Short mmCIF file of C-alpha atoms and ligand atoms in Angstrom, two decimals:
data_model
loop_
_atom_site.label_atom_id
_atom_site.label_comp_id
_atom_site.label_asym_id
_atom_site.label_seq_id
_atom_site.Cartn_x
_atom_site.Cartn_y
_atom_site.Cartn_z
CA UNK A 1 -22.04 -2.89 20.56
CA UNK A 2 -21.14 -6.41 19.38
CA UNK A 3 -18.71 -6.74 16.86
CA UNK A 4 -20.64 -8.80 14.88
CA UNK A 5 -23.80 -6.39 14.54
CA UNK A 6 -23.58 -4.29 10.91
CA UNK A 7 -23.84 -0.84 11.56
CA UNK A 8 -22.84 1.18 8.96
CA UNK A 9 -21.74 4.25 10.95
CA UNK A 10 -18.28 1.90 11.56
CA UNK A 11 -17.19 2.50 7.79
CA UNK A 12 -13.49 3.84 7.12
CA UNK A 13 -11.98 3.51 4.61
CA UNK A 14 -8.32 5.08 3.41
CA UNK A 15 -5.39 4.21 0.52
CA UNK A 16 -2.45 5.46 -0.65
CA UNK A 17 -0.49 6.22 -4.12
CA UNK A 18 2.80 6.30 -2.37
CA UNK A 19 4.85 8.92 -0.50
CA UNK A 20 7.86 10.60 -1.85
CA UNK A 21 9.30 13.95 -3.46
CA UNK A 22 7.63 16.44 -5.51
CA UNK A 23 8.99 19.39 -6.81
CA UNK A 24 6.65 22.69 -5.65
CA UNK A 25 5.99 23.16 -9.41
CA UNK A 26 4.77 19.63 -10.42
CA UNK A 27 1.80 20.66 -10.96
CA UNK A 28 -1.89 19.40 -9.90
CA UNK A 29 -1.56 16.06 -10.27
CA UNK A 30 -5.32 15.66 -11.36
CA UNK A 31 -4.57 12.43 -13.06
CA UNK A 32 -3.89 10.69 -9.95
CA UNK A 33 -6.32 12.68 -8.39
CA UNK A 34 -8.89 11.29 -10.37
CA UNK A 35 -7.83 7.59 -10.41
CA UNK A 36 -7.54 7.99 -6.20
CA UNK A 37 -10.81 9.52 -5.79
CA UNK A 38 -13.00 6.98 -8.41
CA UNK A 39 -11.32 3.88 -6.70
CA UNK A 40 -11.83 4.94 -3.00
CA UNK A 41 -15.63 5.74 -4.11
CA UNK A 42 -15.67 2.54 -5.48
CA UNK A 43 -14.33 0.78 -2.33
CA UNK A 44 -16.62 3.05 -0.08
CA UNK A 45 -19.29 2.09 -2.09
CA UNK A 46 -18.83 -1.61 -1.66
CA UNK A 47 -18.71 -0.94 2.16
CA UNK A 48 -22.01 0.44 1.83
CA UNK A 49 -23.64 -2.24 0.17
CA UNK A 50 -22.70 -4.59 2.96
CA UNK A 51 -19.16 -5.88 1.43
CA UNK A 52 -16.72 -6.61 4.04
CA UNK A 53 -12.99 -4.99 4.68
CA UNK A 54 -10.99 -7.52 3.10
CA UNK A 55 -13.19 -7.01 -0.18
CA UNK A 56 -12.86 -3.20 0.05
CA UNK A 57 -9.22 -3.52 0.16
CA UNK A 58 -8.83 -6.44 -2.78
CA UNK A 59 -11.15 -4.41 -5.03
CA UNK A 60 -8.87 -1.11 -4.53
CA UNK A 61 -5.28 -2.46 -4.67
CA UNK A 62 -6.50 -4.27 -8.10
CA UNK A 63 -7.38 -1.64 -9.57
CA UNK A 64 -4.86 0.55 -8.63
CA UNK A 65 -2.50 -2.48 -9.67
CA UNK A 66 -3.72 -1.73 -13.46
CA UNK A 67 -3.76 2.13 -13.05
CA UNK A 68 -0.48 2.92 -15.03
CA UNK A 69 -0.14 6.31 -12.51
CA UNK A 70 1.45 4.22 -9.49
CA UNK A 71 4.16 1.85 -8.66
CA UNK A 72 2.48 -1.03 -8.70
CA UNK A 73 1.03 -3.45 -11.87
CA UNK A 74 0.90 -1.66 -14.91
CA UNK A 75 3.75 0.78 -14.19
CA UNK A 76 5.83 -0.28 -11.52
CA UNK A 77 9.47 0.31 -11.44
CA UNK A 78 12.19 -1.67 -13.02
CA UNK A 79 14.86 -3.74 -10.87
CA UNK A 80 18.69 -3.62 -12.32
CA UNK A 81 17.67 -6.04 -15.33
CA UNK A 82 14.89 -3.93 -16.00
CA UNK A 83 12.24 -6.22 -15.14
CA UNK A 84 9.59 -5.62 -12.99
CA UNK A 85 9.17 -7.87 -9.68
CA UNK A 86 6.52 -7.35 -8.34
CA UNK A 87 5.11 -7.56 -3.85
CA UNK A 88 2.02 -7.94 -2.51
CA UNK A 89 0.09 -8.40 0.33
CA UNK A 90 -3.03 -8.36 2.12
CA UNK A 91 -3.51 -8.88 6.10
CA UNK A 92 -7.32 -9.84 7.84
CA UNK A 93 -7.92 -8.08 11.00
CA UNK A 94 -10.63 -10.51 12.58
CA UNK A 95 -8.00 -13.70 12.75
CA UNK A 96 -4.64 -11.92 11.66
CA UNK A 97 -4.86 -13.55 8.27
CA UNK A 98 -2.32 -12.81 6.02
CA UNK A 99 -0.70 -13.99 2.19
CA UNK A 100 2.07 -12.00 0.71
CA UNK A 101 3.99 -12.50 -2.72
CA UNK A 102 7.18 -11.22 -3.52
CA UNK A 103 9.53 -10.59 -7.00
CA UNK A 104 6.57 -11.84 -9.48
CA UNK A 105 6.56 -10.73 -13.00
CA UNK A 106 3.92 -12.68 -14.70
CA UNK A 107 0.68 -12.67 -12.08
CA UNK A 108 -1.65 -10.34 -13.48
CA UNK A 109 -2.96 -9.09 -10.29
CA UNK A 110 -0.29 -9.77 -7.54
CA UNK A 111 -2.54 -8.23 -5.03
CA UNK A 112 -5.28 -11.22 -6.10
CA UNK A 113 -2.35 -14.04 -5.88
CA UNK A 114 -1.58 -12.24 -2.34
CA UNK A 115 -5.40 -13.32 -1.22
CA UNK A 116 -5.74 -16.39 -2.99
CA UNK A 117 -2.37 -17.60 -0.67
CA UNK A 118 -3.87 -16.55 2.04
CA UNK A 119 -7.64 -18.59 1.56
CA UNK A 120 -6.09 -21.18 -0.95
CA UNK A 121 -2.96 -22.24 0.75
CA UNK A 122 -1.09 -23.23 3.92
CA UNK A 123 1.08 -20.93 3.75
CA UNK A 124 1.22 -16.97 3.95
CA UNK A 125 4.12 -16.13 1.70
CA UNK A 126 5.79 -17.13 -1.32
CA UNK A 127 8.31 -16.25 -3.66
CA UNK A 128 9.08 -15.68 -7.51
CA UNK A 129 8.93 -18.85 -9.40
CA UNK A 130 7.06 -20.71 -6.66
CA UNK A 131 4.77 -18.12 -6.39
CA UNK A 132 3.79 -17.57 -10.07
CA UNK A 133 3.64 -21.72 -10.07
CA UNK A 134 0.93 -21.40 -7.39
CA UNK A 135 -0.68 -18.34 -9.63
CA UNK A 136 -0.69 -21.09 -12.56
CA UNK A 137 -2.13 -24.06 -10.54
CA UNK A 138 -4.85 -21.96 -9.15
CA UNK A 139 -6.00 -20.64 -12.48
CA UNK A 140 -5.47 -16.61 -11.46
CA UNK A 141 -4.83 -14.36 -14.93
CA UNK A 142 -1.00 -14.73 -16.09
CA UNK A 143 0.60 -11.85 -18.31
CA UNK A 144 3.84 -11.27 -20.17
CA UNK A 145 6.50 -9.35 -18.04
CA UNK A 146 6.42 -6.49 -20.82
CA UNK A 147 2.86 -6.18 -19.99
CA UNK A 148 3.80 -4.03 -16.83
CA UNK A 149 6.16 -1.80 -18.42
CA UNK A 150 6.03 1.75 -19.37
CA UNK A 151 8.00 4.32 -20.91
CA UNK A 152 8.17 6.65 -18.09
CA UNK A 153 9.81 3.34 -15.93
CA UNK A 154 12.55 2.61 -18.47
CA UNK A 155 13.78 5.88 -17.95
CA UNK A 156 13.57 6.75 -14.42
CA UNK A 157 15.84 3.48 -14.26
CA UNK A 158 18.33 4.84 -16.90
CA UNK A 159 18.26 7.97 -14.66
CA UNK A 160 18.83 5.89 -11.68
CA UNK A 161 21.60 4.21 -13.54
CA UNK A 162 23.43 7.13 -14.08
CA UNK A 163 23.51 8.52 -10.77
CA UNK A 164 24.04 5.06 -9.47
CA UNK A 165 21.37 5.37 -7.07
CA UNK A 166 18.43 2.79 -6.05
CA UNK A 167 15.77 5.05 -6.13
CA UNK A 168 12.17 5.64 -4.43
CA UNK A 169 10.23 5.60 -7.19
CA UNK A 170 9.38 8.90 -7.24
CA UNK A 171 12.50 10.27 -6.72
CA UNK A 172 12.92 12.16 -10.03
CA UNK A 173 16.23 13.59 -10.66
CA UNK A 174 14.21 14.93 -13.83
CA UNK A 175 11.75 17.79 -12.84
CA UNK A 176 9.77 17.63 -16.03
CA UNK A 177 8.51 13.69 -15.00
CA UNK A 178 7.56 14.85 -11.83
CA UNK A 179 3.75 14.69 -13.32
CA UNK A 180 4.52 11.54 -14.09
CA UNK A 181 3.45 8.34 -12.08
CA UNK A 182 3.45 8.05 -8.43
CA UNK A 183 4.13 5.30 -6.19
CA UNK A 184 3.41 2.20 -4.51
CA UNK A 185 -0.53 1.63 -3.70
CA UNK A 186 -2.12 0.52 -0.86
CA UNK A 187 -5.59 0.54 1.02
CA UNK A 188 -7.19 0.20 4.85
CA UNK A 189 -11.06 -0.55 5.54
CA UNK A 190 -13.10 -0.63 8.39
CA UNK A 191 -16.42 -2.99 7.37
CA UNK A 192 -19.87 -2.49 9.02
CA UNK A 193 -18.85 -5.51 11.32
CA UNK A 194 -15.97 -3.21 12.61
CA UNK A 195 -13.63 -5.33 10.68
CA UNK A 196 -10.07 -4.12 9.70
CA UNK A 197 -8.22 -4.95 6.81
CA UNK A 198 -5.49 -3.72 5.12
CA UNK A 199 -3.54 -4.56 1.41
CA UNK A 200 -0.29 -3.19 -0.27
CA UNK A 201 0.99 -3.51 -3.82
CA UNK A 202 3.95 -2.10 -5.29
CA UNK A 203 7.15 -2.50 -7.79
CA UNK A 204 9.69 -1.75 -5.12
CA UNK A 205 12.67 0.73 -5.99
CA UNK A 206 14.25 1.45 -8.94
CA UNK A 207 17.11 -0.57 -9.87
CA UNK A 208 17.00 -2.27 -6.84
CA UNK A 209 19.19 -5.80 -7.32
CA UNK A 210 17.21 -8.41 -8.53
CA UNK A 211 15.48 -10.87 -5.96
CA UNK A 212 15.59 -7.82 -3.55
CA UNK A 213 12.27 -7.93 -1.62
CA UNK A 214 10.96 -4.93 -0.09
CA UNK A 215 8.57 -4.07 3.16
CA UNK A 216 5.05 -4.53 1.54
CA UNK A 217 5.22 -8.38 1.05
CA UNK A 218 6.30 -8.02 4.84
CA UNK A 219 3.54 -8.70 7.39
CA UNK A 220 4.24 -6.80 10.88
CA UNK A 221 6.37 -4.50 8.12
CA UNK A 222 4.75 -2.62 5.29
CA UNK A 223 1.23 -4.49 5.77
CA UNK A 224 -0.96 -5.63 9.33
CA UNK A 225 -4.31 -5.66 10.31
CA UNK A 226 -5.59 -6.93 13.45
CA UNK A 227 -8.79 -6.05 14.39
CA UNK A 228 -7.44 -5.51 18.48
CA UNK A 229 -5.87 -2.93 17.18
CA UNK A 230 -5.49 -1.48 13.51
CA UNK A 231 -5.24 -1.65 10.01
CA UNK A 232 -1.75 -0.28 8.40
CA UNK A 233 -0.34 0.23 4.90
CA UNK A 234 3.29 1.58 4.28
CA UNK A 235 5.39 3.26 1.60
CA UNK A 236 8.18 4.47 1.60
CA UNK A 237 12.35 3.10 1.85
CA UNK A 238 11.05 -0.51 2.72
CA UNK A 239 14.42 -1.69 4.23
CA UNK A 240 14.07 1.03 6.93
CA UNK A 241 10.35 -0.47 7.26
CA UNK A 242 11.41 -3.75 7.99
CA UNK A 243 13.84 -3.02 10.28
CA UNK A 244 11.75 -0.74 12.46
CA UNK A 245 9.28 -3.76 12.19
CA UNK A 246 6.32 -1.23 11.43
CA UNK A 247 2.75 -2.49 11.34
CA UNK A 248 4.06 -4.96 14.34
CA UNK A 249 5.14 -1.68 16.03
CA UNK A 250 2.32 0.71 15.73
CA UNK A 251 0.37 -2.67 17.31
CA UNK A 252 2.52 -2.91 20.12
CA UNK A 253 2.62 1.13 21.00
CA UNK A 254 -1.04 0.67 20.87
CA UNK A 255 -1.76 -2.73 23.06
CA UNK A 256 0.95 -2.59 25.04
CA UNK A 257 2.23 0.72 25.32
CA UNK A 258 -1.26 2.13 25.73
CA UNK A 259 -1.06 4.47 22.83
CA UNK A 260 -3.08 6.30 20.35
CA UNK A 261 -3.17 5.26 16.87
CA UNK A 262 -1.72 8.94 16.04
CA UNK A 263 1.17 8.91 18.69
CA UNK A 264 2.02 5.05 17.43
CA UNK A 265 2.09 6.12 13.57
CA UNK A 266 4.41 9.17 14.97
CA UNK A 267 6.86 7.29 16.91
CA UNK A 268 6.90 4.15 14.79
CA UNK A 269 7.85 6.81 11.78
CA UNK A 270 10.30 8.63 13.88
CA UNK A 271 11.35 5.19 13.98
CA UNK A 272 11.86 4.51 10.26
CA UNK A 273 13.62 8.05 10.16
CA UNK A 274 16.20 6.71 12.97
CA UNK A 275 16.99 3.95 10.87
CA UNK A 276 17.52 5.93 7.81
CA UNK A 277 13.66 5.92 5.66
CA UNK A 278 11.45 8.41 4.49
CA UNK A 279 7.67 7.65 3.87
CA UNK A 280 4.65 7.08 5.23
CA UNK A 281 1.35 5.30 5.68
CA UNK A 282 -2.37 5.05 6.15
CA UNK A 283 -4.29 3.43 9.09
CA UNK A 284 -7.81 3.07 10.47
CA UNK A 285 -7.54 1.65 14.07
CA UNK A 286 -10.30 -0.13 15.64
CA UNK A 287 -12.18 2.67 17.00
CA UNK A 288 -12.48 4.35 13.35
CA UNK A 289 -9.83 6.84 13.84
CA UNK A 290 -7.73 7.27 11.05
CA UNK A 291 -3.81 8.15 10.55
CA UNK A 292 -1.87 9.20 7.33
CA UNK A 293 1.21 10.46 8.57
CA UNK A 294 4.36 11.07 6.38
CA UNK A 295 7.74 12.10 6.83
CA UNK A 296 8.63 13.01 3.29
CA UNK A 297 7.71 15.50 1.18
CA UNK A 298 4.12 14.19 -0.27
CA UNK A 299 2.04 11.21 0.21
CA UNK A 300 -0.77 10.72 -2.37
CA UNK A 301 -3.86 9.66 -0.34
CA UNK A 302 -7.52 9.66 0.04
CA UNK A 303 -10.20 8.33 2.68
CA UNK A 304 -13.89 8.25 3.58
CA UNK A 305 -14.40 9.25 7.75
CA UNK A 306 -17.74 8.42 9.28
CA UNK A 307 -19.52 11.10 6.45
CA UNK A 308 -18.65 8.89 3.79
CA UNK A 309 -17.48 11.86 1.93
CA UNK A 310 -14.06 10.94 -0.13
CA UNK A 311 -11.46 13.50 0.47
CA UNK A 312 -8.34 13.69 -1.16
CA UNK A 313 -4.91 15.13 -0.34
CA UNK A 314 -1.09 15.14 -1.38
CA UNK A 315 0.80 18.03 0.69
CA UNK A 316 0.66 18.67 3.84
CA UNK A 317 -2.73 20.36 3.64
CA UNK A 318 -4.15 18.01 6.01
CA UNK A 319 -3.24 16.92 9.47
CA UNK A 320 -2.22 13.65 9.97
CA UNK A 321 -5.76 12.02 11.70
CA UNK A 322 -8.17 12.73 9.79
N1 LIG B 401 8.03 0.47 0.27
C1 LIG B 401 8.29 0.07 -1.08
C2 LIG B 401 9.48 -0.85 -1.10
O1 LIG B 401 10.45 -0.56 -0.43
C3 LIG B 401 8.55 1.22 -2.00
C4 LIG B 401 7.61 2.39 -1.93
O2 LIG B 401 6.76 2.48 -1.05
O3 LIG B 401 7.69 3.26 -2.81
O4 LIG B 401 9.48 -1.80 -1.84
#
């Protein structure tokens, strides 16, 4: 079938709210349940009506960016100083398109500034003050830094600072925030054109030093889409990310290596655990199949298959293709 014929049988959709620890007792979690499943039916529902991968993707990491249950937006961690900075970034299958932001604290939708490199600009990745310059000179929404910050953040990073540990956000050394808010955000379509895109948004890790940039502003890392191959979306310890190169990897088990999406999510993982990471991530590879493999305790996810139906999960109580 040609790729450019709309069938609406190709839609897939997936995104995550981060991959971490959760103590056995944590409870439900029905807040994030809730938030995952009303955004992915949003996202699946803009598939439907003929919107294309890249908008399915934008439209979810935004609003999961002002959800205050993730690491990303409105409640993402706090760096040493605690300020949040902020990465994005967003990655477009059909001519490897890609804009990424890293360590903003004033773009109201860093996911949004992400695209708007990508269409708007030259380049595909920008920093800080350059980056929140751009945001200003392209008229996107600017906020106070304070805007993002919640109380639950503030002290995860005096916990943090106590044990002297730089911290997955979801980490807790306190059991009784573990129903607290969950991690980074991220999202993978497949459009009726067969499409793939894939976006990432997050706050990083707790006290991490300031300036330190993590995996999901990354493209090849924490963030790829190529529609040869797949979509991907990481979380998890995004230095072991980067080093194990992983989008760029699970592309290269599957063109060159000959690979299925499954085994290249699995050995690219085994990967990041090599190299010292825990996490996870979500994928959709050309074909429709899709991955969310995790090598940590939980990763909060949720994705429509070729029913449409939205299912959600944050144990293992699913395989990892789906
Ligand atoms: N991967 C993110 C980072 O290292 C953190 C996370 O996924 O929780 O910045």
């Amino acid at each position: 079938m040609s790729a450019d014929r709309a069938d609406p049988a190709r839609i897939r959709f997936a995104l995550h709210g981060g991959a971490g620890e959760l103590p056995d007792d944590a409870g439900p979690q029905d807040a994030q349940r809730t938030a995952l499943h009303d955004i992915a039916s949003a996202a699946v529902a803009l598939l439907q009506a003929g919107g294309s991968a890249l908008d399915a993707v934008t439209l979810a990491v935004e609003r999961l960016e002002q959800c205050p249950l993730f690491n990303a937006g409105v409640g993402a961690v706090l760096n040493r100083d605690g300020l949040p900075e902020l990465d994005a970034a967003i990655a477009r299958g059909e001519d490897r398109g890609t804009g990424a932001v890293a360590g903003v604290s004033r773009v109201a939708s860093p996911i949004r500034l992400a695209r708007a490199v990508m269409e708007r600009s030259p380049h595909v990745l920008f920093s800080a003050d350059g980056a929140e310059a751009l945001a200003r000179e392209l008229g996107l929404p600017m906020v106070d830094p304070q805007a993002f910050v919640i109380p639950l953040r503030l002290e995860q990073l005096a916990a943090a600072k106590r044990s002297g540990s730089i911290a997955l956000d979801h980490v807790d050394d306190d059991a009784s925030a573990a129903d607290a808010a969950f991690g980074t955000v991220g999202a993978v379509a497949r459009d009726r054109r067969g499409h793939l895109a894939a976006a990432t948004s997050t706050g990083g890790l707790t006290n991490k030093l300031p300036g330190r940039i993590g995996d999901t502003a990354v493209f090849g890392a924490g963030t790829f889409a190529d529609d040869s191959s797949c979509a991907v979306s990481c979380t998890g310890t995004g230095e072991a990310f980067i080093r194990a190169a992983f989008g760029q990897a699970v592309h290269g088990r599957m063109i060159w290596g000959g690979q299925s999406l499954a085994d290249a999510c699995r050995d690219s993982l085994a990967e990041v655990r090599r190299l010292g990471g825990v996490g996870g991530c979500i994928a959709i590879d050309r074909d429709g199949t899709i991955c969310l493999p995790f090598n940590s305790g939980v990763l909060f996810r949720a994705w429509a298959a070729a029913d449409a139906v939205i299912q959600l999960a944050i144990r293992r109580e699913t395989p990892a293709e789906v």
